Coordinates of C-alpha atoms in Angstrom, one line a residue:
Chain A
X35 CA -16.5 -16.9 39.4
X36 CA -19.7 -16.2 37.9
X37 CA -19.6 -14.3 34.5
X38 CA -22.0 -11.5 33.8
X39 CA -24.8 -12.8 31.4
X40 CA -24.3 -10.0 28.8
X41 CA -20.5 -10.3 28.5
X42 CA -20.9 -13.8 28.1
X43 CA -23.2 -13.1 25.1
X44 CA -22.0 -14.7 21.6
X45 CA -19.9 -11.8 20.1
X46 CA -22.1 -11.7 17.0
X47 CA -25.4 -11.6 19.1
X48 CA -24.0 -8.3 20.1
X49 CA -22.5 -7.4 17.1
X50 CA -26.3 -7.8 15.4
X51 CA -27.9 -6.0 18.2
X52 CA -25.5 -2.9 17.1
X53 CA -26.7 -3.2 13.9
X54 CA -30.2 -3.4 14.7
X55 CA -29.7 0.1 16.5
X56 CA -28.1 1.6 13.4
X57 CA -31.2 0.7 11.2
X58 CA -33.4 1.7 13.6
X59 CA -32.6 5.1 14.4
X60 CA -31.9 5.7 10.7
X61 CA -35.8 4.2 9.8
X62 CA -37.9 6.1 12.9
X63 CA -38.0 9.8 12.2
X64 CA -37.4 12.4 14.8
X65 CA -34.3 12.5 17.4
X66 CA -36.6 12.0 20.6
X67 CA -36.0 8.2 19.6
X68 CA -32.1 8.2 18.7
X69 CA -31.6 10.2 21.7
X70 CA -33.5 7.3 23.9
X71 CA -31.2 5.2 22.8
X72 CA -28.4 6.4 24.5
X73 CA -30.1 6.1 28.3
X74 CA -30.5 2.4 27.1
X75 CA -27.4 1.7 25.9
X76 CA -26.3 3.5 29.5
X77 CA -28.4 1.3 31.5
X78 CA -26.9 -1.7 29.4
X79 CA -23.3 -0.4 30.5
X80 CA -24.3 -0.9 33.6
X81 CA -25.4 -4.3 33.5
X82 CA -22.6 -5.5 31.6
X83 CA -20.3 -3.8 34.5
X84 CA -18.7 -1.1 31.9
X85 CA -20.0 2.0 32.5
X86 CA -17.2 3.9 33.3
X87 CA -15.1 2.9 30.5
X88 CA -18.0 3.1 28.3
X89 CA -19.1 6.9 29.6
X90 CA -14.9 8.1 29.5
X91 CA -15.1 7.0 25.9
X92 CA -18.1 8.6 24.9
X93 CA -16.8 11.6 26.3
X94 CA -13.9 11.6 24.9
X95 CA -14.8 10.6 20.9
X96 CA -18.0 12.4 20.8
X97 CA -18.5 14.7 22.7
X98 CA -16.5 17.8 20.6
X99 CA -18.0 16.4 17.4
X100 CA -21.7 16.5 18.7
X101 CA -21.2 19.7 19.7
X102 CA -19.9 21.4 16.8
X103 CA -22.5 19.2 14.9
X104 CA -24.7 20.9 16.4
X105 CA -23.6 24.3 16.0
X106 CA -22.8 24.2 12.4
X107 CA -26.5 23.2 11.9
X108 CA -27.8 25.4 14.0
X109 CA -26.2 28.7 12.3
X110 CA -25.9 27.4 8.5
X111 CA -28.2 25.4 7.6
X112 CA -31.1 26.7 5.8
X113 CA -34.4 27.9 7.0
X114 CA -36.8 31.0 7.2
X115 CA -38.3 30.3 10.9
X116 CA -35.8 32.5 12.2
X117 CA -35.4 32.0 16.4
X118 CA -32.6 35.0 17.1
X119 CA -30.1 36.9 15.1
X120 CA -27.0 38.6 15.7
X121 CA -25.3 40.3 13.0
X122 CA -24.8 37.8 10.8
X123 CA -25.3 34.5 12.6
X124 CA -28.9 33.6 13.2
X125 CA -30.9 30.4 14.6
X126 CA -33.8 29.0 12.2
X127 CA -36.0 25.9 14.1
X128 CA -35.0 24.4 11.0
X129 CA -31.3 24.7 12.0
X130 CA -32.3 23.4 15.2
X131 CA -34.0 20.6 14.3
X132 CA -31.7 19.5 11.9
X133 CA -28.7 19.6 14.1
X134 CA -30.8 17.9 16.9
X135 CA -31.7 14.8 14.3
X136 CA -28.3 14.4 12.9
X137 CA -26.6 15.1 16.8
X138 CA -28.9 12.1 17.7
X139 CA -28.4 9.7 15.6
X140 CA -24.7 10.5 15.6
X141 CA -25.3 9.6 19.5
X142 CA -26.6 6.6 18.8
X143 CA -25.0 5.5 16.5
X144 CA -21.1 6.1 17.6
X145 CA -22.7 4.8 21.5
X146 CA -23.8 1.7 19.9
X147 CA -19.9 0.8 18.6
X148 CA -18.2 2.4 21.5
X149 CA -20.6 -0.4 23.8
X150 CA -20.1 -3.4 21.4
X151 CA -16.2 -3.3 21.8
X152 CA -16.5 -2.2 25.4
X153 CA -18.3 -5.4 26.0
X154 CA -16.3 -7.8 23.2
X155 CA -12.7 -8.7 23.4
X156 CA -11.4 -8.0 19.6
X157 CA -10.4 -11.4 19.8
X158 CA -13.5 -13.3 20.2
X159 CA -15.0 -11.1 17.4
X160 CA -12.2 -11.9 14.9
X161 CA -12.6 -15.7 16.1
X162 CA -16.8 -15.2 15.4
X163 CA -16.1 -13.8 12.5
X164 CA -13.6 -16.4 11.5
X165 CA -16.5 -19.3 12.2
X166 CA -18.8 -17.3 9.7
X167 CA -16.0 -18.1 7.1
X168 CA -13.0 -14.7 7.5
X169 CA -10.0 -16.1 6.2
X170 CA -7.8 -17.0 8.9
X171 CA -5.1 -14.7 7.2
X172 CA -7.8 -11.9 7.2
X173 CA -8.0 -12.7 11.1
X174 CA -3.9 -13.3 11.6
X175 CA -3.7 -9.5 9.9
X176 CA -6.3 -7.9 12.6
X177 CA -4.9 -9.8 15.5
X178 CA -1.3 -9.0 15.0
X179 CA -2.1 -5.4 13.5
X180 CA -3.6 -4.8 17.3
X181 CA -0.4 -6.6 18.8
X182 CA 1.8 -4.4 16.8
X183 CA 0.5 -0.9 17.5
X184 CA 1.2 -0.5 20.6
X185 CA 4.9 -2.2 20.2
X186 CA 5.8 0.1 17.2
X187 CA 4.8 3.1 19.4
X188 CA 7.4 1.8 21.9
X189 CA 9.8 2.0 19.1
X190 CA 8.9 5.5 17.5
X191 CA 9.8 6.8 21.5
X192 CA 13.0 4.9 21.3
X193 CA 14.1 6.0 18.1
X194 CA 13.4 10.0 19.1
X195 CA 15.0 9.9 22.0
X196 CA 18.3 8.7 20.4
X197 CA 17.9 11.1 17.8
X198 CA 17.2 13.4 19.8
X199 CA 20.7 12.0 21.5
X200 CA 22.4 12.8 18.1
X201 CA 21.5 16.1 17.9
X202 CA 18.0 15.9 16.0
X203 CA 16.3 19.0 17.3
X204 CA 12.1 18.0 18.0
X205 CA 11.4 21.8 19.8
X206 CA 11.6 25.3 17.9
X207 CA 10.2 26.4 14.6
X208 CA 7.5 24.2 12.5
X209 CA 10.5 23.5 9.9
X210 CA 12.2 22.0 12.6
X211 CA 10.0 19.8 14.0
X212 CA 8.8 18.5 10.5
X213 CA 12.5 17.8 9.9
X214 CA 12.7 15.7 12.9
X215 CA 9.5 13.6 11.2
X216 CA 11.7 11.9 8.9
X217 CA 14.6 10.7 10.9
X218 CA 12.4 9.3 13.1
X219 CA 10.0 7.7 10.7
X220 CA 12.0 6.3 8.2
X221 CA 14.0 3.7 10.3
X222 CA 10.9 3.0 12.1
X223 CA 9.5 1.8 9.0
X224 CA 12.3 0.1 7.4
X225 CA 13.2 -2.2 11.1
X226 CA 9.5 -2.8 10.9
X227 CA 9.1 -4.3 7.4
X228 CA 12.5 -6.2 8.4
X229 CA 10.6 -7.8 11.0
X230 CA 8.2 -9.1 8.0
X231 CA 10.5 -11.9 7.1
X232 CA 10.7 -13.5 10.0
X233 CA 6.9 -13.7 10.8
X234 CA 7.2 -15.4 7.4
X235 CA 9.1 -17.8 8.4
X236 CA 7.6 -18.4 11.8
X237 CA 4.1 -18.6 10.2
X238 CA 5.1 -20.7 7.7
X239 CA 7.2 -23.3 10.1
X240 CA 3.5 -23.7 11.4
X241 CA 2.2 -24.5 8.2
X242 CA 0.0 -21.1 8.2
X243 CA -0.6 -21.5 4.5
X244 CA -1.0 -24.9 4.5
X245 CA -4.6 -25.9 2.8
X246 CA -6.1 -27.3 5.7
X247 CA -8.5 -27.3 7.7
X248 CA -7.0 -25.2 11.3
X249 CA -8.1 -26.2 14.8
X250 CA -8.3 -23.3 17.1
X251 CA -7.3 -23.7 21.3
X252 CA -10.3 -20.7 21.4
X253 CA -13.2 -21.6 21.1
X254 CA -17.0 -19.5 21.1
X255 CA -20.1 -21.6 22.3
X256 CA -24.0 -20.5 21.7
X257 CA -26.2 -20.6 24.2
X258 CA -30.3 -20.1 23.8
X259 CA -30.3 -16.4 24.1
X260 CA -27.7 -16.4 21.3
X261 CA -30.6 -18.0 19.1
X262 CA -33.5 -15.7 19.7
X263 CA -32.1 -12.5 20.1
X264 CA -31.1 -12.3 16.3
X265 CA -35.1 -13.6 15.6
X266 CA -36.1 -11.2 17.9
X267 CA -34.3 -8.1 16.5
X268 CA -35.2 -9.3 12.3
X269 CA -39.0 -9.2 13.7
X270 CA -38.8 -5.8 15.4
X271 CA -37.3 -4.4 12.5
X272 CA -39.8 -5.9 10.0
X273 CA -42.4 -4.1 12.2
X274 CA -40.3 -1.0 12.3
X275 CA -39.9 -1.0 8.7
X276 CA -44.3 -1.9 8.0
X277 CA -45.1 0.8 10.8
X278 CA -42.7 3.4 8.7
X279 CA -43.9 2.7 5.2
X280 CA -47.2 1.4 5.2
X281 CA -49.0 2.9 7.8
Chain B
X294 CA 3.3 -8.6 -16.8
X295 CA -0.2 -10.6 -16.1
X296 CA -1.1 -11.4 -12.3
X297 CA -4.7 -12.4 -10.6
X298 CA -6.5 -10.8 -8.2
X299 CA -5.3 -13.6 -5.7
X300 CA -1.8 -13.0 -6.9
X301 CA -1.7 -9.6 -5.0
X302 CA -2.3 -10.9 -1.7
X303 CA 0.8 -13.4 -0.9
X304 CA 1.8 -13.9 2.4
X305 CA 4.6 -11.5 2.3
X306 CA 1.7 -8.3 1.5
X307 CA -0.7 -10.1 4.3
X308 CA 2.4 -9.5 6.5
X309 CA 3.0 -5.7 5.6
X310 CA -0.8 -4.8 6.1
X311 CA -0.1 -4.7 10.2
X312 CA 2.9 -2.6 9.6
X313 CA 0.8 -0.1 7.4
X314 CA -1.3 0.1 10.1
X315 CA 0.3 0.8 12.7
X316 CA 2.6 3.0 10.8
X317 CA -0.7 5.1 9.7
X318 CA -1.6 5.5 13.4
X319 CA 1.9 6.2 15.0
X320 CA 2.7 8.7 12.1
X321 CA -0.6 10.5 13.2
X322 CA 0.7 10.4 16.6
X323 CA 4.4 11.8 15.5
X324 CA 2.9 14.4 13.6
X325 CA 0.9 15.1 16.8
X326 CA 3.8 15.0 19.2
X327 CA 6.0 17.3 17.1
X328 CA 2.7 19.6 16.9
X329 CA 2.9 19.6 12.9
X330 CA -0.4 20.9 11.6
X331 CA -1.0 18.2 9.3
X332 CA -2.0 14.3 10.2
X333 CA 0.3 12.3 8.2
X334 CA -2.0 9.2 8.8
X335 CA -1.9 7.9 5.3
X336 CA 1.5 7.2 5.0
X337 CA 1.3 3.3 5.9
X338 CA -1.4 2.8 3.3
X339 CA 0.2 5.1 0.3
X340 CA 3.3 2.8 1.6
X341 CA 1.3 -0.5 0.9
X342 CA -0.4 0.9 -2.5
X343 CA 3.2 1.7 -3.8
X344 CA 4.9 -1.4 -3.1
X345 CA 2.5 -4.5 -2.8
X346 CA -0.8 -2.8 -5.2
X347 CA -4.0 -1.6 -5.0
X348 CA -5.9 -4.3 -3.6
X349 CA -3.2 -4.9 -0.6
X350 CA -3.9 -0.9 -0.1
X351 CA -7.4 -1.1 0.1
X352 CA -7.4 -3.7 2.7
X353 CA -4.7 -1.6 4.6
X354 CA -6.9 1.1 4.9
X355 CA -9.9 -0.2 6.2
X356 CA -8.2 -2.3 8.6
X357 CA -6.8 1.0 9.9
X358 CA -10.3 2.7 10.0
X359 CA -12.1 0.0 11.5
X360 CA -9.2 -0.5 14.2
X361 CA -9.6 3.2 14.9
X362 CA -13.4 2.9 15.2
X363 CA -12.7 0.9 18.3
X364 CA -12.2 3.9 20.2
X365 CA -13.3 6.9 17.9
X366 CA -16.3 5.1 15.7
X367 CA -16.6 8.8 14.0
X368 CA -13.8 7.0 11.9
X369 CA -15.8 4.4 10.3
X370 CA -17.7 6.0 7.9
X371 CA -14.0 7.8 6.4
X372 CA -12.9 4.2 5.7
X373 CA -14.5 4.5 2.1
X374 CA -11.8 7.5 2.0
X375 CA -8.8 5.3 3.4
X376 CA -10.0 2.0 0.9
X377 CA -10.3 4.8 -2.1
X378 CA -6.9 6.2 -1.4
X379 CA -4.8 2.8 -0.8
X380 CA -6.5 2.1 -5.2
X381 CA -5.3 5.1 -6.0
X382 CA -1.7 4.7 -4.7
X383 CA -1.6 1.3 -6.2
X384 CA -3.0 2.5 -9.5
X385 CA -0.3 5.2 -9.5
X386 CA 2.1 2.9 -8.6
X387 CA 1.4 0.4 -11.7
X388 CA 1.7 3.2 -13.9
X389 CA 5.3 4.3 -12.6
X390 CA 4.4 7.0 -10.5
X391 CA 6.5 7.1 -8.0
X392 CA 9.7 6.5 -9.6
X393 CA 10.8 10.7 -9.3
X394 CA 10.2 13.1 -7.1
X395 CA 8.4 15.4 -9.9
X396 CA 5.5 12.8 -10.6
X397 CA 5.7 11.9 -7.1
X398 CA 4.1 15.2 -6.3
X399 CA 2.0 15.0 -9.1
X400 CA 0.4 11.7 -7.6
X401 CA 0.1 13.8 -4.2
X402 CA -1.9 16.0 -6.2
X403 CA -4.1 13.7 -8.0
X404 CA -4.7 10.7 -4.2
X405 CA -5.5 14.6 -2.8
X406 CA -8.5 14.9 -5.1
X407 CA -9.3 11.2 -4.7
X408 CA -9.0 11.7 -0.8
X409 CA -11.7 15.4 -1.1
X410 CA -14.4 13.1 -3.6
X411 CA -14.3 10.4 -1.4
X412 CA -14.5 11.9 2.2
X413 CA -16.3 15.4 1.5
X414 CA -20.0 14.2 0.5
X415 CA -19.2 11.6 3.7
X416 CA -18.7 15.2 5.4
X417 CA -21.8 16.4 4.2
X418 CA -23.9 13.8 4.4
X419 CA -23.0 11.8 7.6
X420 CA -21.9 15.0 9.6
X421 CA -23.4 17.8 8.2
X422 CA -20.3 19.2 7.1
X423 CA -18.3 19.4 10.2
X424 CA -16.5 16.6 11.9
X425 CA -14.7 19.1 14.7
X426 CA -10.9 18.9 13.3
X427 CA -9.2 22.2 11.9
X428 CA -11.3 21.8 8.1
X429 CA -14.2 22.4 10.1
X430 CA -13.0 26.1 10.9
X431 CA -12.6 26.7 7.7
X432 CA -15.6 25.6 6.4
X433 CA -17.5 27.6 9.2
X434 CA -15.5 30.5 7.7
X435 CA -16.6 30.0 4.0
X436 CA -20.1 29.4 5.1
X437 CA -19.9 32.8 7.2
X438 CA -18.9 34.5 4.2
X439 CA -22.1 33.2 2.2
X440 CA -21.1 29.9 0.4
X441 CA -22.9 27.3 0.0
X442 CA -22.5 24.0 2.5
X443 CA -20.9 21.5 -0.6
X444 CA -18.6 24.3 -2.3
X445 CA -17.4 25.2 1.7
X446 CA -16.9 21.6 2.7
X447 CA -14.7 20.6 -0.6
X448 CA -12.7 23.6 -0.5
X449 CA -12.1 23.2 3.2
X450 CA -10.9 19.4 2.9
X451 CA -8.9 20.4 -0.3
X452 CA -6.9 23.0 2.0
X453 CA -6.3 20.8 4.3
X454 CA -5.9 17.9 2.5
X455 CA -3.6 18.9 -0.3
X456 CA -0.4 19.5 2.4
X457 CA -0.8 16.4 4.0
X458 CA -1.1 14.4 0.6
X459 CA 2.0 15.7 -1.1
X460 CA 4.0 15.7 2.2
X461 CA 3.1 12.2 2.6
X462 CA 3.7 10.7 -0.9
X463 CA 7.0 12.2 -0.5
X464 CA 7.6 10.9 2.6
X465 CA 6.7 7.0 0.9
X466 CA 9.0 8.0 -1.5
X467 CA 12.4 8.0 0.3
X468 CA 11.5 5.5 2.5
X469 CA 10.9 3.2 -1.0
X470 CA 14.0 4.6 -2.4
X471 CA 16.1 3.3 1.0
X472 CA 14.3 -0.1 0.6
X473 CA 16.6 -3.1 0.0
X474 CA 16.6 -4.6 -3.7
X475 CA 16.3 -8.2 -1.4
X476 CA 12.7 -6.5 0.1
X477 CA 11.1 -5.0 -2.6
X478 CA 11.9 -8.3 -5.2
X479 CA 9.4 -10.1 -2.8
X480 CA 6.7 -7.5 -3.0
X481 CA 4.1 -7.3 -6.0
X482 CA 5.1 -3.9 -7.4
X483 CA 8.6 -3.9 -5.8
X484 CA 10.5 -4.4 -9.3
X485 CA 9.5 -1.3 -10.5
X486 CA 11.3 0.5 -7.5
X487 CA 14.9 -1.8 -7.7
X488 CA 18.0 -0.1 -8.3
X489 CA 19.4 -3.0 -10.4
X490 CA 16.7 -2.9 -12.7
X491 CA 16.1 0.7 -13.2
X492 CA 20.0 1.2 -14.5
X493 CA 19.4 -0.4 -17.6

């Protein structure tokens, strides 16, 4: 099976090219840029073969924000150029240009992320990262943090439902339901840092600690675009940054 | 007692950082199911702060913003917040804070203020003082009424901040006080909590 060419990118050649959106909407002025972006970033969803993970997400993370971004600017922030008034809410262009600049770059911005781990698995970013020198405690922690979630979620079900069995009541009154927050908490926590131990022990039966150097079965390779497309984005930004300020 | 800085993270506080985590997200997600109207999504790193130290704290809360960044990245800039609570847990911790309920709630109080310096100029300045959860109702409120954007913002995050602080640290404080002596003699700070020692 062929792999697509953009998934198949080096995690940190995508990682930079996240980055190099960040400074760039921040340096170019205006929002008809930042908001740009985002048809890019669509069009690279595409390529990559994400796009409806990538578009569900957007939708779902930042869509409320951006729009009550961009009303709060639009009624409160300060300004004389006033567009329409009610009462006492009015529109200024000021407003409106504000909440347009910040709405964009928020766009971009939060698109840019929501792409990069659409198109890396956390894994091979925590194993680039671990190349560039991370700890490989610092990458044990992330990895098993994302294995845990989803199991201790499991758990917090299990352990409502049989308290729920013994007669903890989780419906009615808010002083209710914030009692059942404890009974169902509190073991959670205390069988979890049980568990602690015996990763411990496992780890250290593997000589995790041992101060060595680790071999890894996973392993990233570079290929040519990896090399230039970090160049590339360094000498767009240099020109960015001498277009902005010295021109 | 004198420890390093490298001291602090032993494998045993490496170990509890996933826990905090994940207890910090599904403790958002209880609070959520049982429709309570605060977030309880600190608990895992106050937990952390109190029983393995500042540092251990620090690096539970950004692991927890940057894993929540994945899929909401409007989380990444609060991390600073997360980071500056787990130090001020830790720091509280040192100095015997959570040893009764009465200072408890006083270090509620005081990783409240930390939590509204750290996140409301982030507020302000990243999101222009309204990130769409319930402070930002408020904050529209006070600025309908004719205060100004930063007084608005800080009061908002303090109203809705202070609730889910002291609920929290007092939460982290029965769970410590149910801890095992055998548990907390292997964590950093965990002497000061021990029931064998404290009798003396």
């Amino acid at each position: 099976m062929k792999q697509n060419f953009l998934l198949q990118l080096h995690p940190l050649t995508k990682f930079y090219f996240s980055l190099f959106i960040l400074v760039a909407v921040l340096i170019i002025p205006g929002y008809i840029f930042s908001f740009a972006v985002f048809p890019i970033l669509v069009l690279i969803a595409i390529l990559a073969g994400v796009t409806k993970e990538f578009l569900s997400i957007v939708l779902k993370a930042l869509l409320s924000v951006l729009v009550i971004v961009f009303i709060m600017q639009m009624f409160f922030y300060p300004g004389d150029d006033v567009l329409w008034k009610a009462g006492i809410f009015s529109i200024t262009q000021e407003g409106l240009d504000y909440g347009l600049l910040l709405t964009s770059r928020i766009l971009a911005i939060g698109a840019v992320f929501i792409l990069f781990f659409r198109m890396t698995e956390v894994r091979d970013f925590v194993k680039s990262l671990e190349d560039k020198g991370l700890p490989p405690m610092g990458a044990y922690v992330v990895l098993s943090t994302l294995q845990i979630i989803p199991e201790m979620r499991r758990q917090a079900n299990t352990i409502m439902e049989a308290q729920k069995t013994r007669g903890v009541e989780t419906e009615g009154s808010l002083f209710v339901r914030a009692k059942a927050f404890i009974p169902t908490l509190t073991p959670l926590i205390l069988s979890s840092i049980a568990s602690t131990e015996e990763r411990a022990i496992t780890l250290e039966s593997r000589a995790f600690s041992a101060p060595v150097k680790k071999t890894s079965l996973h392993q990233l390779t570079k290929n040519s675009a990896d090399r230039i497309l970090p160049i590339v984005y360094v000498v767009i930004l240099a020109g960015l940054l001498v277009w902005r300020f010295f021109l | 007692m004198k420890r390093s800085f490298k001291d602090d993270f032993n494998m045993m506080a490496m170990l509890l950082i996933p826990i905090a985590v994940a207890v910090n997200l599904v403790g958002f997600q209880l609070a959520n199911v049982l429709r309570l109207p605060i977030f309880l999504d600190t608990i895992g790193t106050i937990l952390v702060g109190v029983i393995a130290g500042p540092w251990v704290a620090l690096l539970a809360g950004l692991i927890t913003n940057l894993i929540n960044a994945i899929f909401n990245p409007v989380y990444l800039p609060y991390a600073l917040t997360s980071m500056a609570i787990g130090v001020g847990a830790g720091l509280l911790s040192k100095y015997g804070f959570f040893k009764k309920i009465p200072k408890t709630i006083v270090s509620g109080i005081i990783i409240t203020f930390i939590a509204v310096i750290v996140s409301a100029p982030i507020t302000v300045l990243v999101f222009g003082g309204a990130t769409g959860n319930t402070s930002s109702l408020i904050t529209a409120t006070f600025l309908a009424s004719g205060q100004q954007l930063w007084s608005a913002v800080f009061s908002s995050t303090f109203i809705t901040e202070i609730a889910d602080k002291v609920v929290s640290v007092l939460i982290v404080y029965f769970i410590v006080q149910k801890m095992s002596d055998r548990y907390l003699s292997k964590m950093n700070y965990g002497y000061l909590y021990m029931k064998r020692n404290n009798k003396k």
